[in-house]
Structures are given as structure tokens and as C-alpha cells.
Short mmCIF file of N, CA and C in Angstrom, two decimals:
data_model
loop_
_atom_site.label_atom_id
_atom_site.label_comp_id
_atom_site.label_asym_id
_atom_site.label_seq_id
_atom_site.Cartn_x
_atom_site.Cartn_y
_atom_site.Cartn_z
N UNK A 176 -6.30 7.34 2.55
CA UNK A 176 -5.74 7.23 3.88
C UNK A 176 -6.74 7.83 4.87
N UNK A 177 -6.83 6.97 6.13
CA UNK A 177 -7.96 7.72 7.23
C UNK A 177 -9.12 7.42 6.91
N UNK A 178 -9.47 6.81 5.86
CA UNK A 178 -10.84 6.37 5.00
C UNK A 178 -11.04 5.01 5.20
N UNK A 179 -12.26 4.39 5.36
CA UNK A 179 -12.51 2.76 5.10
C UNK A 179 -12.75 2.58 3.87
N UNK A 180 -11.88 1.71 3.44
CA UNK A 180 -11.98 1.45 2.18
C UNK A 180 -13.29 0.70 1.51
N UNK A 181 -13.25 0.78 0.15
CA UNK A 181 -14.46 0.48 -0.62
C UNK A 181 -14.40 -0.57 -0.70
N UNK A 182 -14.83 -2.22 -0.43
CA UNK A 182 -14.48 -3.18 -1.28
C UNK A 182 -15.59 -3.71 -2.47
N UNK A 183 -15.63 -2.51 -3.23
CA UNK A 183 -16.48 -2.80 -4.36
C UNK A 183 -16.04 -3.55 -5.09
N UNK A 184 -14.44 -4.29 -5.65
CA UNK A 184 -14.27 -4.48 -6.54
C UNK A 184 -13.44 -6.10 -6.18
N UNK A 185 -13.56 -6.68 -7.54
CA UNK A 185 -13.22 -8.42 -6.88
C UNK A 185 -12.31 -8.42 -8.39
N UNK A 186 -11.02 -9.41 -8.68
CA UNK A 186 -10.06 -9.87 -9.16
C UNK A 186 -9.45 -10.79 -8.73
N UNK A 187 -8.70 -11.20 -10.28
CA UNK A 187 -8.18 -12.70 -10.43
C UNK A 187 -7.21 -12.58 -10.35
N UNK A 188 -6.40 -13.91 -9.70
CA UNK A 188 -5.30 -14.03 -10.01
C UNK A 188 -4.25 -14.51 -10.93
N UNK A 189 -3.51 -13.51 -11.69
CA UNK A 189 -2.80 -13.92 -12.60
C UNK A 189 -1.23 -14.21 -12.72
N UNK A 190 -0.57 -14.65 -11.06
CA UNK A 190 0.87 -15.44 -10.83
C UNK A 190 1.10 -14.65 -9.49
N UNK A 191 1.63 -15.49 -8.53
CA UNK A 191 2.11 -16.09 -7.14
C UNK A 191 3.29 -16.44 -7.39
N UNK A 192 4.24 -16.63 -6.50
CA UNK A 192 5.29 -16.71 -6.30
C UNK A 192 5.56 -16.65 -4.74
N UNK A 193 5.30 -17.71 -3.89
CA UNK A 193 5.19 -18.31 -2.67
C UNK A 193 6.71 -18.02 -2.07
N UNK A 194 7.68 -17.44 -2.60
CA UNK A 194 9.42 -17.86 -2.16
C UNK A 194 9.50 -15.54 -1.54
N UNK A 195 8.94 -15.37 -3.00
CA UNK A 195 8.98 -13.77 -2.77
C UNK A 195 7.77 -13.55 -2.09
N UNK A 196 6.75 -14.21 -2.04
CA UNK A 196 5.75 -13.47 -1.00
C UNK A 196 4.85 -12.37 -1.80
N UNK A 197 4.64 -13.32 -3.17
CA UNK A 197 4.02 -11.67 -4.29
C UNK A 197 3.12 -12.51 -4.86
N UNK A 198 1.79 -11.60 -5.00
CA UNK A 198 0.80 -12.10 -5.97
C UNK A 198 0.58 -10.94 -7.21
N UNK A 199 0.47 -10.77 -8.24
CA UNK A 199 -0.31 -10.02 -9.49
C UNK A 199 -2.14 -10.69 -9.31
N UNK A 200 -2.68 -9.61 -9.07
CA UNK A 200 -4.08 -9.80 -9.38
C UNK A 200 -4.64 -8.64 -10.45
N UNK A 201 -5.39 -9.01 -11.43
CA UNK A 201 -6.34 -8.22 -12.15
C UNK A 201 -7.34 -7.99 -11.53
N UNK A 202 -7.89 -6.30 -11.97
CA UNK A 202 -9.03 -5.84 -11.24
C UNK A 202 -10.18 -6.57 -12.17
N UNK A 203 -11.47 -6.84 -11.74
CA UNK A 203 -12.24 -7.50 -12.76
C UNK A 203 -12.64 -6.04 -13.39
N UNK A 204 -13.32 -5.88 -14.84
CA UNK A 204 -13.98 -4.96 -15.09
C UNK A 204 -14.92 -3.83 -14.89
N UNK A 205 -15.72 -5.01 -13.82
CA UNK A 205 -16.82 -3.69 -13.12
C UNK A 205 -16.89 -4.36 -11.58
N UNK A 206 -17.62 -3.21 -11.22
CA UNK A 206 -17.73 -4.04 -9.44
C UNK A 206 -18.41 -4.58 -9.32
N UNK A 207 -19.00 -5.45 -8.38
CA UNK A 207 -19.75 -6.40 -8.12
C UNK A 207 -21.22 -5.81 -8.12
N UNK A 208 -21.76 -4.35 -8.01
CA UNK A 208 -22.93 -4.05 -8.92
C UNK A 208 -22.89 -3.73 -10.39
N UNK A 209 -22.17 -4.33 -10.63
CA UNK A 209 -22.20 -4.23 -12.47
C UNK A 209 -21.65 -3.00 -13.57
N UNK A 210 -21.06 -1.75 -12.35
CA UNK A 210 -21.05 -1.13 -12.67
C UNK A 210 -19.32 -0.77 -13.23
N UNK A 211 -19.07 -0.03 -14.39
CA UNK A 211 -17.87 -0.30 -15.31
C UNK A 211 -16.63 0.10 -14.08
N UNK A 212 -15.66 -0.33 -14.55
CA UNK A 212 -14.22 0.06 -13.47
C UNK A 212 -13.95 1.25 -14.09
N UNK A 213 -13.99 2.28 -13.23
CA UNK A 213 -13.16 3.77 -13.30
C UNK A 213 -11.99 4.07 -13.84
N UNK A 214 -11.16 4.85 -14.24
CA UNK A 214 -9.74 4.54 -15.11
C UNK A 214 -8.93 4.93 -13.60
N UNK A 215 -7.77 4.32 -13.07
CA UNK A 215 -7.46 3.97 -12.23
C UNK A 215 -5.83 4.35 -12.08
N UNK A 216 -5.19 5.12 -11.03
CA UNK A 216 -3.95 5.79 -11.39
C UNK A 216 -3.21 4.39 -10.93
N UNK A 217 -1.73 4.30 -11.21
CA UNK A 217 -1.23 2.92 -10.65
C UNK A 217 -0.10 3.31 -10.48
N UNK A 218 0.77 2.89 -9.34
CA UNK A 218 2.71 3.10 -9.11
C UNK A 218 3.41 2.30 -10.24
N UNK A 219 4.39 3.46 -10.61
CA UNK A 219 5.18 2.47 -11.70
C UNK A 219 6.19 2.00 -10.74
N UNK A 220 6.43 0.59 -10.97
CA UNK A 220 6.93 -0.19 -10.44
C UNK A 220 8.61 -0.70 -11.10
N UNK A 221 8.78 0.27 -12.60
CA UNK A 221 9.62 -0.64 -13.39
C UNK A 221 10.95 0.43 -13.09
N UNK A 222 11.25 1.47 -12.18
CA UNK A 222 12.66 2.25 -11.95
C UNK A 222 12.35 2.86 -10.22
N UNK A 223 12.47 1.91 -9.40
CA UNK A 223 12.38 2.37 -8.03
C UNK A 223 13.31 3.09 -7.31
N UNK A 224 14.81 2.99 -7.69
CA UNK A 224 15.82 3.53 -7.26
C UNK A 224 16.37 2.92 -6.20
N UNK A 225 17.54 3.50 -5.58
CA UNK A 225 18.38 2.36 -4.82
C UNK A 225 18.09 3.36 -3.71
N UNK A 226 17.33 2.75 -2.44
CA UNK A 226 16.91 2.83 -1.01
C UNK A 226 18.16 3.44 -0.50
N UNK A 227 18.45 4.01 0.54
CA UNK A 227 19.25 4.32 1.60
C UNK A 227 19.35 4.11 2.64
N UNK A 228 20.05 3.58 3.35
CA UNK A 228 20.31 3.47 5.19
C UNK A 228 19.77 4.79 5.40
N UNK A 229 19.04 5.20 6.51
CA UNK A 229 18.47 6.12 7.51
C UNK A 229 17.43 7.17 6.50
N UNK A 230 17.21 6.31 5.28
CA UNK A 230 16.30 7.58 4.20
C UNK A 230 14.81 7.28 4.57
N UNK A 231 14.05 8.37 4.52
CA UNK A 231 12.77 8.01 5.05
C UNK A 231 11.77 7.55 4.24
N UNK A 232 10.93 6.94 4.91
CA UNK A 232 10.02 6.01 3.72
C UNK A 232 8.29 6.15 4.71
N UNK A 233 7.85 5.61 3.86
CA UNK A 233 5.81 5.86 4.39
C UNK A 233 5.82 4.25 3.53
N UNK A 234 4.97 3.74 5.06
CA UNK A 234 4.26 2.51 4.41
C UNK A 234 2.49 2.60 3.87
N UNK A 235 1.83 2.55 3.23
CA UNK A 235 0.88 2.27 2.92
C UNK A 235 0.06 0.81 3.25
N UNK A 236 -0.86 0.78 4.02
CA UNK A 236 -1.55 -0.92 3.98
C UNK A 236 -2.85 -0.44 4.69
N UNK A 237 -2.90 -1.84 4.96
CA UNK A 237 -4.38 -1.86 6.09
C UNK A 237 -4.27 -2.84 7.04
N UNK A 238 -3.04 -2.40 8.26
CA UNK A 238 -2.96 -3.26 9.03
C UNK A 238 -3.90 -3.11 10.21
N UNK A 239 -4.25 -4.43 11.00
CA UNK A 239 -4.99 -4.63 11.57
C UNK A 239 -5.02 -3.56 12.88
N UNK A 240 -3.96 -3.12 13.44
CA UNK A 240 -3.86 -2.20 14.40
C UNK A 240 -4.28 -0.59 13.74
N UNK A 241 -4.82 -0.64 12.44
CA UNK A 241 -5.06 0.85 11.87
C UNK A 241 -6.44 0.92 12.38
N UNK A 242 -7.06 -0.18 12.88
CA UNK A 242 -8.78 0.12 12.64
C UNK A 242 -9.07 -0.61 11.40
N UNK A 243 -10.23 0.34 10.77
CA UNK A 243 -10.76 0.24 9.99
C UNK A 243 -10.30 0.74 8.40
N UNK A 244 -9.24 1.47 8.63
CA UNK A 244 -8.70 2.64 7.33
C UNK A 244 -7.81 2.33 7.02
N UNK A 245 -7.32 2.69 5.80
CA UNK A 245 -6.07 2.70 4.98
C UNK A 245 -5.15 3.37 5.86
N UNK A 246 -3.81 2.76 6.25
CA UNK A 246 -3.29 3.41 7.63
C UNK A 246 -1.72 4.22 6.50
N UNK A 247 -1.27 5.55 6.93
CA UNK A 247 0.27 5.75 6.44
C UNK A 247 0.68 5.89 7.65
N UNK A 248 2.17 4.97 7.73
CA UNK A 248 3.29 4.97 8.69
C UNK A 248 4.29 5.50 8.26
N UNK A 249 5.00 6.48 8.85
CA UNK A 249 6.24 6.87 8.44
C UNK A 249 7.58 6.38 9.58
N UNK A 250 8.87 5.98 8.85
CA UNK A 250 9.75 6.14 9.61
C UNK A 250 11.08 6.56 8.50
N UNK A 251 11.97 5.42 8.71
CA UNK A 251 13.31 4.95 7.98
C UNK A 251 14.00 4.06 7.64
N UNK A 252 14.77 3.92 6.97
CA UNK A 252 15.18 2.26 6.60
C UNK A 252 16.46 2.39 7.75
N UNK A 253 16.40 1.31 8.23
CA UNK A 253 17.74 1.26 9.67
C UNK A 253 18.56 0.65 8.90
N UNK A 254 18.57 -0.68 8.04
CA UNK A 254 19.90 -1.47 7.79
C UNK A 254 19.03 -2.08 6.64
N UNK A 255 19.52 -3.69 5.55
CA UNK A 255 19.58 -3.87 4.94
C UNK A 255 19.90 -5.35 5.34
N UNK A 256 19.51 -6.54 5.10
CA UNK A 256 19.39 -7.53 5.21
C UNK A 256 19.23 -8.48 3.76
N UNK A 257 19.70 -10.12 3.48
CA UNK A 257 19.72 -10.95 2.46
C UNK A 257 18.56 -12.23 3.07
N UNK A 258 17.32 -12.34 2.88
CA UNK A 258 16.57 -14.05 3.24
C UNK A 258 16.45 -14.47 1.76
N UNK A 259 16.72 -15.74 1.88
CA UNK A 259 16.15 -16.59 1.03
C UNK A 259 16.55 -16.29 -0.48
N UNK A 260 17.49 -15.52 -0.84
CA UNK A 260 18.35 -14.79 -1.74
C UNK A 260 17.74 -13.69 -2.21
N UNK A 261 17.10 -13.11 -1.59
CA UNK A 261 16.39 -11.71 -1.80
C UNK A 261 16.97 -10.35 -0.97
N UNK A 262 17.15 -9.41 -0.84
CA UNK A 262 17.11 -8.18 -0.60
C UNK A 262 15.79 -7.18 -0.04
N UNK A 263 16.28 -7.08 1.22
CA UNK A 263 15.28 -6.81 2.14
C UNK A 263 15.75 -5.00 2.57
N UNK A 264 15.05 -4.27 3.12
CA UNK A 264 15.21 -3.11 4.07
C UNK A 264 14.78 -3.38 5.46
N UNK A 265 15.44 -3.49 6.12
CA UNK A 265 15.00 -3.38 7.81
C UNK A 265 14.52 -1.87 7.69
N UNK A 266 13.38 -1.58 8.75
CA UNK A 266 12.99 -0.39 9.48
C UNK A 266 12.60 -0.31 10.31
N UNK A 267 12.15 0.82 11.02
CA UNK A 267 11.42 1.03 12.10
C UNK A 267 10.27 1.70 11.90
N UNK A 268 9.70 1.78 10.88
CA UNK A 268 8.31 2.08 10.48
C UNK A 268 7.33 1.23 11.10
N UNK A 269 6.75 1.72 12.05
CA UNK A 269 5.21 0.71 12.22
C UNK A 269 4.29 0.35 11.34
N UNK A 270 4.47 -0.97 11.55
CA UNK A 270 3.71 -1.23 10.46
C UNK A 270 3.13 -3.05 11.18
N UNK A 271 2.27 -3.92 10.55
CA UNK A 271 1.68 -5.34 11.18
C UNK A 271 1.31 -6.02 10.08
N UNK A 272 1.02 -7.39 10.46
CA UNK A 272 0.78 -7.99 9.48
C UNK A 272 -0.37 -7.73 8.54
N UNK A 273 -1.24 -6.86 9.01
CA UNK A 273 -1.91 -6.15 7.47
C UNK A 273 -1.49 -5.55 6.54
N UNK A 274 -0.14 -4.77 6.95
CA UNK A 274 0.37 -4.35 5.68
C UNK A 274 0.84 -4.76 4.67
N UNK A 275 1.22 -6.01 5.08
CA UNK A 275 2.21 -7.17 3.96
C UNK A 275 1.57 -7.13 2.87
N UNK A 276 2.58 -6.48 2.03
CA UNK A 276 1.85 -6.66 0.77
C UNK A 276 1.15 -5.51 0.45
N UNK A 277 1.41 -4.62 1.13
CA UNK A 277 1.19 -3.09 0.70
C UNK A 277 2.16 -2.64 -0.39
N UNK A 278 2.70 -1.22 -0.10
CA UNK A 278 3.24 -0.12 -0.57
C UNK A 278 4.59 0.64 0.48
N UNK A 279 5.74 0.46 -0.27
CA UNK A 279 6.06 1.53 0.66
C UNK A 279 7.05 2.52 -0.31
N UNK A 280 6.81 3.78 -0.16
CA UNK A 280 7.20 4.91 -1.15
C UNK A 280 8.28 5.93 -0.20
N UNK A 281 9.26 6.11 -1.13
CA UNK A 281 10.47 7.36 -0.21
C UNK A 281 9.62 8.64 -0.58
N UNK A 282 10.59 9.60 0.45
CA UNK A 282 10.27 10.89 0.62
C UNK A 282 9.73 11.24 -0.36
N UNK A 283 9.73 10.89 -1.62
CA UNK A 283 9.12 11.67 -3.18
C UNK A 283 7.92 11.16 -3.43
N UNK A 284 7.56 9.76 -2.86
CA UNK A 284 6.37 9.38 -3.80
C UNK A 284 6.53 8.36 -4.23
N UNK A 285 7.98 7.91 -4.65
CA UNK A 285 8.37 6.74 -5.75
C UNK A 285 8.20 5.67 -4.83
N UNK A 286 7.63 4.71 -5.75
CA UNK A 286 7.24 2.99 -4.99
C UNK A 286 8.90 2.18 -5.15
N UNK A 287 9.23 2.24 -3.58
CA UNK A 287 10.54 1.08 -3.72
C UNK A 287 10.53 0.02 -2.98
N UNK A 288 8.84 -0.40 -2.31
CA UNK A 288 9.09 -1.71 -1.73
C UNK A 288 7.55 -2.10 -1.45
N UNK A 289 8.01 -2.88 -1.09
CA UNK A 289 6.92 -4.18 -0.67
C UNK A 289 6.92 -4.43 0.88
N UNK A 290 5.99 -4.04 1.95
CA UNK A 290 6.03 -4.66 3.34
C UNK A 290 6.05 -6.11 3.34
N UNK A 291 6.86 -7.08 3.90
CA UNK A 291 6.89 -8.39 4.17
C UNK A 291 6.70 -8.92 5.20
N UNK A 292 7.23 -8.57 6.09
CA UNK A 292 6.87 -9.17 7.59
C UNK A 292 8.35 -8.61 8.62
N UNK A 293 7.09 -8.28 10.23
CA UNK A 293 7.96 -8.16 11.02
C UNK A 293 8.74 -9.31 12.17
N UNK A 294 9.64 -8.56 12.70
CA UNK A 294 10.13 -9.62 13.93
C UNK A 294 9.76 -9.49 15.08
N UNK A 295 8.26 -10.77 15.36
CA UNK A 295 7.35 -10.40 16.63
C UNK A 295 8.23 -10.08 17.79
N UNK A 296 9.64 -10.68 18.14
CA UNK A 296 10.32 -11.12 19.49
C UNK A 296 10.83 -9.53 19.00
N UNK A 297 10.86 -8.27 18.44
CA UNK A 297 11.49 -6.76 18.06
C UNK A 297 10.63 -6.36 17.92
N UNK A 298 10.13 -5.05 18.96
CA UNK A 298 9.35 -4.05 18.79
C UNK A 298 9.95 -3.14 17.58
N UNK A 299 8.98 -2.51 17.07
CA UNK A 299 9.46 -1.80 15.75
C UNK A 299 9.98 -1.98 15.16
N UNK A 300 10.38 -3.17 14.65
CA UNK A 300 11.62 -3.95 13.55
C UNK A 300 10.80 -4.54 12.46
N UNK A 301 10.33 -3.39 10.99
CA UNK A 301 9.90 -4.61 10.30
C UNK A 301 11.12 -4.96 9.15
N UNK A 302 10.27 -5.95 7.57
CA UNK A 302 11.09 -5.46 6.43
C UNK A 302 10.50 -5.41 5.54
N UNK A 303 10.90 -4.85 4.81
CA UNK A 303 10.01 -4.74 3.21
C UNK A 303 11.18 -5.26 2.00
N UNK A 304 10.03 -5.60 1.33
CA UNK A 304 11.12 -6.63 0.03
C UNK A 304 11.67 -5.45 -0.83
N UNK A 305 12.96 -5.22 -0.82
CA UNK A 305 13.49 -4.35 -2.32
C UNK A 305 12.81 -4.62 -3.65
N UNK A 306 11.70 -3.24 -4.12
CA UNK A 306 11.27 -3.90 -5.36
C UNK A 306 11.74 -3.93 -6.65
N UNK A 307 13.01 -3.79 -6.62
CA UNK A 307 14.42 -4.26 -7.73
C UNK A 307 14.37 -5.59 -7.83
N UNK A 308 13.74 -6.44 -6.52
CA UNK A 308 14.10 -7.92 -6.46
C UNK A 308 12.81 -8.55 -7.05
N UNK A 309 11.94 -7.65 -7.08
CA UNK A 309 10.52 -8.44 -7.36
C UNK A 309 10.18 -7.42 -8.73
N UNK A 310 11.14 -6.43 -9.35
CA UNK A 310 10.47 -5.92 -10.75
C UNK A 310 10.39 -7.20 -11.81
N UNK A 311 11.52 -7.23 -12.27
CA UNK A 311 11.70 -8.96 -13.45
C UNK A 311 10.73 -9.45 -13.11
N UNK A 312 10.27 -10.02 -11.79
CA UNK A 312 9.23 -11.31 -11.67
C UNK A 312 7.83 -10.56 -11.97
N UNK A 313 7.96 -9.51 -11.85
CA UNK A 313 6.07 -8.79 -12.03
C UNK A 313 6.46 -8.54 -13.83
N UNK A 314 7.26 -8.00 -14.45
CA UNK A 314 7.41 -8.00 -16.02
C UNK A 314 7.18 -9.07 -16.41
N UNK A 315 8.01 -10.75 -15.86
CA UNK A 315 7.08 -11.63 -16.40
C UNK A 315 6.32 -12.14 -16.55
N UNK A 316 5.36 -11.78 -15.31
CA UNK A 316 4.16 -12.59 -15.05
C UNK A 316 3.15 -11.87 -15.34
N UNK A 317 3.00 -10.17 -15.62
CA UNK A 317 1.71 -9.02 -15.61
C UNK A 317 0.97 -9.58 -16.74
N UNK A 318 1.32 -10.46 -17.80
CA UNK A 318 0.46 -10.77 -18.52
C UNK A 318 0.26 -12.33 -19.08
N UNK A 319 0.44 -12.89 -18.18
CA UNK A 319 -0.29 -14.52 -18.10
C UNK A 319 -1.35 -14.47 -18.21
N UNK A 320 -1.87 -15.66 -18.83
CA UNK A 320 -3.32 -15.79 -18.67
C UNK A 320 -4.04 -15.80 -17.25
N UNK A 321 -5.29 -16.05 -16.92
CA UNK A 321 -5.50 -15.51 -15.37
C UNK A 321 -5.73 -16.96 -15.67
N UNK A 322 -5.49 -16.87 -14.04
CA UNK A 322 -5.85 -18.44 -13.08
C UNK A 322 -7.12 -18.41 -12.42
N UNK A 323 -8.27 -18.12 -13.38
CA UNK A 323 -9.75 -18.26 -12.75
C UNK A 323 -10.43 -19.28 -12.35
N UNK A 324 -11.20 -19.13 -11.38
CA UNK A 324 -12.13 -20.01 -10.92
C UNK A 324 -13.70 -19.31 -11.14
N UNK A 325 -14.13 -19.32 -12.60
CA UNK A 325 -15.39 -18.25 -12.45
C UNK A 325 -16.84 -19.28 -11.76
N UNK A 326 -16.81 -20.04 -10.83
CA UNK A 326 -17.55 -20.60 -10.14
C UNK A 326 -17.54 -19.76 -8.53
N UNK A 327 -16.30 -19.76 -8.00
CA UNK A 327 -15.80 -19.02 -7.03
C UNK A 327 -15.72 -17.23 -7.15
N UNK A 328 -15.30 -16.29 -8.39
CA UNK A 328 -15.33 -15.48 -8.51
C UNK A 328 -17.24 -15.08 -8.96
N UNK A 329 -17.39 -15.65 -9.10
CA UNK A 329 -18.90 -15.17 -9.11
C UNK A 329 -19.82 -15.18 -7.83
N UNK A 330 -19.46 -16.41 -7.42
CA UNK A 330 -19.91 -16.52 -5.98
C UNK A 330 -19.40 -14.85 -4.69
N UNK A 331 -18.20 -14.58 -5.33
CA UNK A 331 -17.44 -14.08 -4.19
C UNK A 331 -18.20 -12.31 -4.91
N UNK A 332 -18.60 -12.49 -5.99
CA UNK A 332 -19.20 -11.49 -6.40
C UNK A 332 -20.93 -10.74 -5.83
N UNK A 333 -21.00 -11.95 -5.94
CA UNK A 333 -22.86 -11.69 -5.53
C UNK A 333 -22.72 -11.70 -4.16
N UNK A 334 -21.91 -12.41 -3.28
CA UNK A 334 -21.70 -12.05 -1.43
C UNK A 334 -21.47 -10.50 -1.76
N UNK A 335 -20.38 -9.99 -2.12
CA UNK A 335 -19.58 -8.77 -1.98
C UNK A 335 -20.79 -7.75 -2.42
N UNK A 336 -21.81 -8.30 -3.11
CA UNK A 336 -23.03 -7.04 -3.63
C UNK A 336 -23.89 -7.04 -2.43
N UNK A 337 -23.92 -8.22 -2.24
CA UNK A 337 -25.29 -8.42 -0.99
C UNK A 337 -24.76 -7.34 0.49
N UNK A 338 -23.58 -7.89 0.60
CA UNK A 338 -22.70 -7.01 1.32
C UNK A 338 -23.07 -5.80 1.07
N UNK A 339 -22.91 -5.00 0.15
CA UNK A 339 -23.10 -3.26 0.21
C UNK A 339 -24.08 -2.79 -0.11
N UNK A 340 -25.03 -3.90 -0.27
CA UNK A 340 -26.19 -3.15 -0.52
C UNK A 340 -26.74 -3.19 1.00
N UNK A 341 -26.94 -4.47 1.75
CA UNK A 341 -27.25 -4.87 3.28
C UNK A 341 -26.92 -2.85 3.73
N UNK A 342 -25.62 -2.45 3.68
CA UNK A 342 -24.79 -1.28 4.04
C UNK A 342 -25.44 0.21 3.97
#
């Protein structure tokens, strides 16, 4: 957080789901200078707990109004909303369309959502997906085969080196 992030590292995708708004990507092995992937801490995702009206939450992302850095927003969940047969949290956490697809963790730490998108015509109104609604779909999909393009992932490899070395 407050940091520009590294983009040393490039991954595949291994299942989408266009309705929930979720991708699973694998990290590739090493970064795009060749060098091995670090052992890497990760949110468990599989017991998030049940959210609260007015409980406070921190979004995690990199929305475009942060600058350059990994931005944390804090607010609260206001209400609770149903799209598309999913389970949503309304808040008033600032947050933009860079975050989608972040992180958002309660007062403790624990990962219970997903930023999705706000309502441009509502200042401070976003939502984040309940990740009760999107655990099942990441259990079934974390280990599909990947959906590579190693023509494109290589390509996107040797830009991303030229990139930090140029740096």
C-alpha cells in the first residue's frame, strides 16, 4: 500500500466467468527476467463469514484516482443488494473502477469480498460481490487446465522485461 507496484510478473488464465465478473489467473513461475517466483502469502478465500450492515471494511486495488499505488479505502457496508442472482454489499467506501476486482477485508483482515462496480449517477455508492457467492465457483475452477496462448504470453513477457530494464 502507498507503493507502485512491481509488474514483474505475467500469468495465465485458468476460468472466467463473465455473469460474476471473476477471473482465476496463475502466477507464471518466474518473472519476466527469468528469475524463480518467491513463495507468496495468499487470502484464504474458502470461510469469509457473513458481512454486516454498518461493519467496517478496507478495500484494497489500484484504482485509477490512487495515482500510481496500491490504494486502501476504508468505510462500511450501508445495505445489501440481489443483481443477476448474486449477493452484493452496498458501501460507501471509495473506491473506482480500478479496484474491481480487488480485495475487500473486515476489521480483522479476513477476505469477504470482491469490488464490482460503482453507481456513476451516486457519489460514494459502490458494491462488492459477497465472496460466499463466488467461493464454489473459484473451488471449481482453481484447478483447470490453463487457457494459454504461449505465443501471446511470451510476447507479453519479453515487452514486460524490456519494460524494467528501459526503468
Amino acid at each position: 500500500v502507498k507503493k507502485e507496484p512491481l509488474c514483474n510478473y505475467t500469468a495465465s488464465l485458468v476460468a472466467n466467468d463473465k455473469e460474476l465478473d471473476l477471473a482465476i489467473l496463475k502466477l507464471d513461475s518466474s518473472d519476466v527476467l527469468g528469475n524463480s517466483l518467491p513463495p507468496l502469502q495468499y487470502l484464504d478465500f474458502s470461510n469469509p463469514g457473513a458481512p454486516q450492515e454498518k461493519q467496517e471494511v478496507q478495500v484494497v486495488g489500484y484504482p485509477a484516482s490512487g495515482g500510481d499505488t496500491i490504494t486502501l479505502s476504508k468505510g462500511q457496508i450501508s445495505g445489501f443488494d440481489t443483481f443477476n442472482g448474486y449477493k452484493y454489499f452496498k458501501t460507501d467506501t471509495d473506491f473506482d473502477h480500478g479496484s474491481s476486482g480487488g480485495t475487500v477485508l473486515d476489521e480483522n483482515g479476513n477476505y469477504i469480498g470482491i469490488p464490482t462496480y460503482i453507481r456513476s449517477y451516486a457519489e460514494n455508492v459502490g458494491y462488492f460481490l459477497d465472496l460466499r457467492e463466488a467461493a464454489s465457483w473459484i473451488q471449481e475452477n482453481k484447478d483447470r487446465e490453463l487457457k494459454e496462448t504461449p505465443t501471446a504470453q511470451q510476447e507479453l513477457t519479453k515487452q514486460m522485461a524490456r519494460f524494467i530494464n528501459a526503468n
